[in-house]
Amino acid sequence: MSKMLKVKLVKSMIGRPEKHRKVLKGMGLTKLNRTVELQDTPSVRGMVQKVSHLVVAEEK
């Protein structure tokens, strides 16, 4: 089984650039304090890196 990442949105996306909002929506994070589990792939890691100041990620 492949590894998973638990990603939680901890800061609001209000006032953030449109690119950041699209990345968050692509990960399935639309509301504050929402948590999603995603496959640990290089593309997902890149998305988390892009919005690292808004989310908390941990390996599961």
PDB file of C-alpha atoms in Angstrom:
ATOM      1  CA  MET A   1       0.000   0.000   0.000  1.00  0.00           C
ATOM      2  CA  SER A   2       1.291   3.441  -0.885  1.00  0.00           C
ATOM      3  CA  LYS A   3       1.792   6.141   1.701  1.00  0.00           C
ATOM      4  CA  MET A   4      -0.828   8.757   2.389  1.00  0.00           C
ATOM      5  CA  LEU A   5      -0.623  12.403   3.442  1.00  0.00           C
ATOM      6  CA  LYS A   6      -3.067  14.024   5.834  1.00  0.00           C
ATOM      7  CA  VAL A   7      -3.487  17.685   4.845  1.00  0.00           C
ATOM      8  CA  LYS A   8      -5.452  20.192   6.927  1.00  0.00           C
ATOM      9  CA  LEU A   9      -6.304  23.786   5.975  1.00  0.00           C
ATOM     10  CA  VAL A  10      -5.392  25.941   8.990  1.00  0.00           C
ATOM     11  CA  LYS A  11      -5.369  29.469   7.505  1.00  0.00           C
ATOM     12  CA  SER A  12      -8.007  31.184   5.409  1.00  0.00           C
ATOM     13  CA  MET A  13      -7.561  31.587   1.672  1.00  0.00           C
ATOM     14  CA  ILE A  14      -9.202  35.028   1.725  1.00  0.00           C
ATOM     15  CA  GLY A  15      -6.910  37.563   0.105  1.00  0.00           C
ATOM     16  CA  ARG A  16      -4.595  34.893  -1.318  1.00  0.00           C
ATOM     17  CA  PRO A  17      -3.610  34.752  -4.998  1.00  0.00           C
ATOM     18  CA  GLU A  18      -5.882  32.872  -7.388  1.00  0.00           C
ATOM     19  CA  LYS A  19      -3.169  30.235  -7.976  1.00  0.00           C
ATOM     20  CA  HIS A  20      -3.144  29.341  -4.282  1.00  0.00           C
ATOM     21  CA  ARG A  21      -6.943  29.042  -4.206  1.00  0.00           C
ATOM     22  CA  LYS A  22      -6.919  26.743  -7.226  1.00  0.00           C
ATOM     23  CA  VAL A  23      -4.270  24.528  -5.628  1.00  0.00           C
ATOM     24  CA  LEU A  24      -6.323  24.237  -2.432  1.00  0.00           C
ATOM     25  CA  LYS A  25      -9.492  23.468  -4.377  1.00  0.00           C
ATOM     26  CA  GLY A  26      -7.590  20.860  -6.385  1.00  0.00           C
ATOM     27  CA  MET A  27      -6.612  19.147  -3.145  1.00  0.00           C
ATOM     28  CA  GLY A  28     -10.222  19.232  -1.942  1.00  0.00           C
ATOM     29  CA  LEU A  29      -9.713  21.864   0.750  1.00  0.00           C
ATOM     30  CA  THR A  30     -12.560  24.352   0.555  1.00  0.00           C
ATOM     31  CA  LYS A  31     -13.281  25.233   4.175  1.00  0.00           C
ATOM     32  CA  LEU A  32     -11.137  26.079   7.173  1.00  0.00           C
ATOM     33  CA  ASN A  33     -10.088  23.134   9.400  1.00  0.00           C
ATOM     34  CA  ARG A  34     -11.086  20.618   6.723  1.00  0.00           C
ATOM     35  CA  THR A  35      -8.819  17.558   6.496  1.00  0.00           C
ATOM     36  CA  VAL A  36      -8.225  15.369   3.445  1.00  0.00           C
ATOM     37  CA  GLU A  37      -6.121  12.264   2.853  1.00  0.00           C
ATOM     38  CA  LEU A  38      -4.162  12.239  -0.399  1.00  0.00           C
ATOM     39  CA  GLN A  39      -1.746   9.828  -2.064  1.00  0.00           C
ATOM     40  CA  ASP A  40       1.888  10.701  -1.348  1.00  0.00           C
ATOM     41  CA  THR A  41       3.019  11.504  -4.901  1.00  0.00           C
ATOM     42  CA  PRO A  42       5.477  14.117  -6.196  1.00  0.00           C
ATOM     43  CA  SER A  43       2.624  16.199  -7.634  1.00  0.00           C
ATOM     44  CA  VAL A  44       0.748  16.279  -4.311  1.00  0.00           C
ATOM     45  CA  ARG A  45       3.998  17.119  -2.492  1.00  0.00           C
ATOM     46  CA  GLY A  46       4.447  20.048  -4.890  1.00  0.00           C
ATOM     47  CA  MET A  47       0.920  21.272  -4.199  1.00  0.00           C
ATOM     48  CA  VAL A  48       1.524  21.110  -0.443  1.00  0.00           C
ATOM     49  CA  GLN A  49       4.830  22.972  -0.896  1.00  0.00           C
ATOM     50  CA  LYS A  50       3.059  25.719  -2.868  1.00  0.00           C
ATOM     51  CA  VAL A  51       0.581  26.452  -0.046  1.00  0.00           C
ATOM     52  CA  SER A  52       2.697  25.325   2.921  1.00  0.00           C
ATOM     53  CA  HIS A  53       1.942  28.580   4.759  1.00  0.00           C
ATOM     54  CA  LEU A  54      -1.797  27.742   4.739  1.00  0.00           C
ATOM     55  CA  VAL A  55      -1.810  24.009   5.498  1.00  0.00           C
ATOM     56  CA  VAL A  56      -0.422  21.434   7.895  1.00  0.00           C
ATOM     57  CA  ALA A  57       0.619  18.115   6.379  1.00  0.00           C
ATOM     58  CA  GLU A  58       1.635  14.880   8.074  1.00  0.00           C
ATOM     59  CA  GLU A  59       2.469  11.432   6.785  1.00  0.00           C
ATOM     60  CA  LYS A  60       0.108   8.659   7.680  1.00  0.00           C
TER      61      LYS A  60
END
